[in-house]
mmCIF file of C-alpha atoms in Angstrom:
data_model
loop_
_atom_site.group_PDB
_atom_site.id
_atom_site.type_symbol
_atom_site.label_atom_id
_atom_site.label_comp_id
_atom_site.label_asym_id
_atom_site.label_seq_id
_atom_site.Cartn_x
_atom_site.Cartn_y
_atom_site.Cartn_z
ATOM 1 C CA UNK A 1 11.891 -20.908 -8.609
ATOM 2 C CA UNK A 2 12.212 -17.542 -10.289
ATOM 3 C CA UNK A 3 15.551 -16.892 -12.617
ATOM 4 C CA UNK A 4 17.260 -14.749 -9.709
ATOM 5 C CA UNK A 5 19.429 -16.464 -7.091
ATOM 6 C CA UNK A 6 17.728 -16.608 -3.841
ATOM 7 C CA UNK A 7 21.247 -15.815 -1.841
ATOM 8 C CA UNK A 8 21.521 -13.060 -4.138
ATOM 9 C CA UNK A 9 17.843 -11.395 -3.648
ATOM 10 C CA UNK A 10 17.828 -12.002 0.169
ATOM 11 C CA UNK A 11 21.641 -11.206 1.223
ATOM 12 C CA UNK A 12 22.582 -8.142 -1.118
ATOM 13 C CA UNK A 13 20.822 -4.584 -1.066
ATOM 14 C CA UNK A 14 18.972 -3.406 -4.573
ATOM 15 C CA UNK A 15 21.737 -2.820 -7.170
ATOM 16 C CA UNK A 16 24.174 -4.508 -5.424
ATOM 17 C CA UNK A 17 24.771 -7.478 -7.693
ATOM 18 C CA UNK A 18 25.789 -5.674 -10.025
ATOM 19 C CA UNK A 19 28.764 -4.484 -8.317
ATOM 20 C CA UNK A 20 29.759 -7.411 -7.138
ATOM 21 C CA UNK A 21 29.819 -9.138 -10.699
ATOM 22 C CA UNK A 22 31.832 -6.045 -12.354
ATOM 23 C CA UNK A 23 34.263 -6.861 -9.016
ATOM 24 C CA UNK A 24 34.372 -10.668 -9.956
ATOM 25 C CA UNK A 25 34.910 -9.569 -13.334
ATOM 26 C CA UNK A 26 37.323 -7.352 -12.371
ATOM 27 C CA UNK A 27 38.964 -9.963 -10.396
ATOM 28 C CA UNK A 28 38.989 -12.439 -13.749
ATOM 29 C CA UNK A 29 40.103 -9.898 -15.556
ATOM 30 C CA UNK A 30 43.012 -9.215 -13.429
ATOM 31 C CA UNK A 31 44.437 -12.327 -13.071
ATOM 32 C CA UNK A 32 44.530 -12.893 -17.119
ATOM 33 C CA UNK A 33 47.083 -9.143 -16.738
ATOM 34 C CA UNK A 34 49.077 -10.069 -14.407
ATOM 35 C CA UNK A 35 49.651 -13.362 -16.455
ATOM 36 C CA UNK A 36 50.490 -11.681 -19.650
ATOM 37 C CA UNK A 37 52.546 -8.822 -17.725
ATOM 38 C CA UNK A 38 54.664 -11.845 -16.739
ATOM 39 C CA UNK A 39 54.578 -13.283 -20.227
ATOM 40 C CA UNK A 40 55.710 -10.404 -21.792
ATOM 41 C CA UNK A 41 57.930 -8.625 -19.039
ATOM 42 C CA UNK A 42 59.561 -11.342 -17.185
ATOM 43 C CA UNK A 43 59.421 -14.832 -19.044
ATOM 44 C CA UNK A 44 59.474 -13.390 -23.107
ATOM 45 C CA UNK A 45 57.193 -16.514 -23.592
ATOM 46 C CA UNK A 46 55.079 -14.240 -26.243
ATOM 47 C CA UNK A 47 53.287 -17.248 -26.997
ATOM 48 C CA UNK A 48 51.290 -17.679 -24.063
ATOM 49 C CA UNK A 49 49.872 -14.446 -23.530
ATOM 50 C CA UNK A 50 46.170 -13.990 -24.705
ATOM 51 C CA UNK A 51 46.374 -12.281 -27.927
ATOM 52 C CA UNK A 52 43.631 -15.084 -29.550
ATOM 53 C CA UNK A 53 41.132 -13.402 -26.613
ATOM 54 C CA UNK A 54 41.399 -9.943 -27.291
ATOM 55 C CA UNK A 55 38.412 -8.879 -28.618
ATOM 56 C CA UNK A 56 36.367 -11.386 -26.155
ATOM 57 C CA UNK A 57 38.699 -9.590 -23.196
ATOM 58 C CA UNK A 58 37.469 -6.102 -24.738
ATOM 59 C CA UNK A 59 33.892 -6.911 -24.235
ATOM 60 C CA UNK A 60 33.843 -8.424 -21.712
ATOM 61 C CA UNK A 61 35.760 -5.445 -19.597
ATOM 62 C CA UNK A 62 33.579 -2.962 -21.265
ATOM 63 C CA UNK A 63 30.682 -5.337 -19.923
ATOM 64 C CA UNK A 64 31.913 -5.274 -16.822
ATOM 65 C CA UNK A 65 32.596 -1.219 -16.884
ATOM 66 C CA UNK A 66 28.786 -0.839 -17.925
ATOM 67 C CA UNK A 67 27.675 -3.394 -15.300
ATOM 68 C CA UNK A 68 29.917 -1.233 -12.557
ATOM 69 C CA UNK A 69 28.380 2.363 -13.674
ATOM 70 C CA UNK A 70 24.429 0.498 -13.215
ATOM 71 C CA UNK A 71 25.419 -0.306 -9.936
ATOM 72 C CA UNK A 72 26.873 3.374 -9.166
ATOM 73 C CA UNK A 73 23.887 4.736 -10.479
ATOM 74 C CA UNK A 74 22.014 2.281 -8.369
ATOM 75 C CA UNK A 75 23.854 2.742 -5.199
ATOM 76 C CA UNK A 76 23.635 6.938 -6.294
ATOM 77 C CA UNK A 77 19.934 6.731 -5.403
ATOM 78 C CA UNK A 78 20.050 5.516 -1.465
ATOM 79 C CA UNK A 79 21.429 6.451 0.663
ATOM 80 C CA UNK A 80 24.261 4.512 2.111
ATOM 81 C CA UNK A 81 27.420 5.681 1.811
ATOM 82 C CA UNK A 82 29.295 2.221 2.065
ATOM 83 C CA UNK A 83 27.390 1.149 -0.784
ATOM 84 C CA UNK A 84 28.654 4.003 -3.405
ATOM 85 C CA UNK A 85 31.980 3.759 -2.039
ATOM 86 C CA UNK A 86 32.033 0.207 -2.963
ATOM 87 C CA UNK A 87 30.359 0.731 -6.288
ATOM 88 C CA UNK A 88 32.852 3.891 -7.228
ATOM 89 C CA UNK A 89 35.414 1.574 -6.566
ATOM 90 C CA UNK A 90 34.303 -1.124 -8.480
ATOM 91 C CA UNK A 91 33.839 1.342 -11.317
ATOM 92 C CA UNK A 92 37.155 3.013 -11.299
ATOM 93 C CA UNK A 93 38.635 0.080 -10.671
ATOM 94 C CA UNK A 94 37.316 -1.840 -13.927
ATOM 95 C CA UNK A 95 37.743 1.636 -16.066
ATOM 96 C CA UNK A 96 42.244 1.588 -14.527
ATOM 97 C CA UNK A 97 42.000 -2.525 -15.835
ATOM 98 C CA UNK A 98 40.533 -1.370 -19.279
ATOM 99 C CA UNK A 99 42.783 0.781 -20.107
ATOM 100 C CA UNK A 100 45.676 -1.390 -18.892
ATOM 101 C CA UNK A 101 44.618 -3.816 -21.218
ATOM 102 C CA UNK A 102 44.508 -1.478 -23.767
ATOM 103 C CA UNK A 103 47.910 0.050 -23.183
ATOM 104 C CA UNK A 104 49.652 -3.204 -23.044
ATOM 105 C CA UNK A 105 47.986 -4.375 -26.037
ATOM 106 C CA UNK A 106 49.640 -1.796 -27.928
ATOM 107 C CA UNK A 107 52.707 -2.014 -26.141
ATOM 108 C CA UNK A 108 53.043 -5.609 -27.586
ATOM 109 C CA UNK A 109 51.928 -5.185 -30.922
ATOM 110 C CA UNK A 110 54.989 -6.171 -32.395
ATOM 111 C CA UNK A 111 55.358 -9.394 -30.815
ATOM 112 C CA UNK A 112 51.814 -11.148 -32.346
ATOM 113 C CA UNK A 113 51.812 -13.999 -34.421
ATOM 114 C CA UNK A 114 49.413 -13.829 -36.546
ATOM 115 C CA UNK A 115 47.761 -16.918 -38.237
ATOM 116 C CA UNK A 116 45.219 -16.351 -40.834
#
């Protein structure tokens, strides 16, 4: 058996994959924001929001952002239309999350605790 998945090779156009993981990505990624918008917004449990994962939630959105713009490029080169649709969304989609992230990370700057 070769190191793709067989689902994946026979059920998704060329390039496609990697649109769908920047959406599941995208999908993980938007699920830890809405958690710490309700952290820091709603509850004021500062505690539980993921400050410890920052850097890890950095790469791995601008993973996912670099994984989205292959599979625009990809989907750039046939020619159905469905397909870059769905890849342009994937890739402004991840690009709005990053710098969400990014924003609320400085928002709550002042509420870290910091443990060296």
């Amino acid at each position: 058996m070769r190191w793709r998945d067989r689902f994946a090779v026979l059920y998704f156009p060329h390039g496609m994959m990697l649109s769908m993981v920047a959406l599941i990505l995208f999908f993980i990624h938007l699920s830890i924001f809405v958690s710490d918008i309700n952290n820091f917004y709603f509850t004021h449990h500062y505690d539980r929001m993921s400050f410890h994962y920052t850097v890890v939630l950095t790469f791995s959105q601008v993973i996912g952002i670099c994984w989205a713009a292959m599979g625009t490029l990809y989907a750039e080169m046939t020619e159905n239309k469905a397909f870059q649709y769905f890849s342009l969304i994937c890739l402004t989609l991840n690009g709005i999350m990053f710098f969400n992230r990014l924003s609320l990370e400085f928002l709550s700057i002042y509420y870290r605790e910091e443990n060296h």
